[in-house]
Amino acid sequence: MIVAHTWRRVSMPSEKSRLTISSNIWACFMKLEGVAYISSLRNSPDDRHNLLIFAPDPASPIKKIYLGEDYLGVIKTSFRPPESCRQGQPDFWWRMVSLESSTTVVRDTNSLKVRRIVSDDKAAADNNGSASILWAAPPPRIPRLIQLEKSHPSARMATFVCNDPGVIAYWVHFNLRITSIHAHTSEEDLAMFKSRPASIEHRGLWQYFPLHSGEKITEIWVRGSQWLRVALIFKTSHDRVVVFGQHETIKPKTRLFLMDRPYQEKPSRIFFEESNSGVRAIANETPRPRVSPEYTVDLPQPTRNLVKSTAPVPWYYWTACLRGIKEIVPSQRCKSGWRKVIFGLLLRYYDGRRACLGQVRLDSLMTTLEVGGHPSFWLETCEDNARFPFVMDVGLSSGGPCNLHPYSEVEIRTDDSVDWWFSYHHSRVYPREDKS
């Protein structure tokens, strides 16, 4: 049995009535702000309820009802998994009503429209805490819910698609903790940068991971359990490992576990909490990975550690080998109280590969610098009044004297590798010889 909730005017009490999915279900719609909402549902037709939305099929029992809704009410109902909406639709969410052992639902209305529909089977409604979750795309079954840290149950779960053939990179945005995850399909798609509030964007940090041709994500790990230290770790089919999160030394008590093995033969949808507090939970459609307790992942390690006294803020770490590099594209942003500074480099190679150092935002790219055929390029670095380091400029030759102090230049050889440490507004770069 299911329960449907309909909204009434403020002066009118809420009404609840029961429907059975063993009979036909008829609907009445109303328009509000140009959108058609379900006003009421009945098991028998009348002058208002004249649209048949469900006819039972004894050979195909219903286990779930999918409700498409926005902030005003229910817009769609589906008694089969709807066609997947890969990246979801803004301000439109799906709720799953599970009918494990019941054929009755309860609808709650307010004389204007249906507010919600719930199962009268409490065990089904509470299954995995999914009854109260709004999903950006309708999962065909209840995903595995994984808590990255202790928190209240998630209210909304956004989604990104992993291992879709069109994905060329992955983005993760931080504001102390992870706030969003994106699968990137085109260098021209900059919508994600415009969708974030300015207050979050000013303090936020982006990590960008371009994929090689044919490369797929094979494993996703979780490191840490405290909000500032939680990181996601992607391992790829090219045996590359990237850490989305601040750099940490793995200690004996550090939580490190294999969370997911995304599908390789088809795309996987991965859900993550969408809230002002950030991502504290993730849900996966794939089966739980089964590995031995000794199974682990080797994380990338810098050859030179950051000087700890430089800044008491979370520091992140990227590394890249420059052999075969064709061009670099600096990415810049305005540092508060200072001029625009460089906070990352997009690297492009002769064989078509891409990589990045530091933070890279495609809406903040500068002029491309051709470095192929040159033995090295130079980074001009400085420190602000708090002695936090940052990169001022990049060029093919030494920049000469500068009136900013302390000021220095770093020569980066194009046959070396680079360690690039970065935080929200700061960078420190260490070249290293890499003969591997």
PDB file of C-alpha atoms in Angstrom, residues 1 134 172 218 255 268 320-321 395 407:
ATOM      1  CA  MET A   1       0.000   0.000   0.000  1.00  0.00           C
ATOM      2  CA  LEU A 134      16.048  12.815  -3.203  1.00  0.00           C
ATOM      3  CA  VAL A 172      36.529  17.635  -7.645  1.00  0.00           C
ATOM      4  CA  THR A 218      39.086   0.814 -12.175  1.00  0.00           C
ATOM      5  CA  ARG A 255      41.207   4.517   7.291  1.00  0.00           C
ATOM      6  CA  SER A 268      28.576   3.631 -13.720  1.00  0.00           C
ATOM      7  CA  ALA A 320      53.828  15.323 -13.524  1.00  0.00           C
ATOM      8  CA  CYS A 321      56.568  14.113 -15.833  1.00  0.00           C
ATOM      9  CA  GLY A 395      58.084  32.207 -19.298  1.00  0.00           C
ATOM     10  CA  TYR A 407      61.346  36.962  -5.006  1.00  0.00           C
TER      11      TYR A 407
END
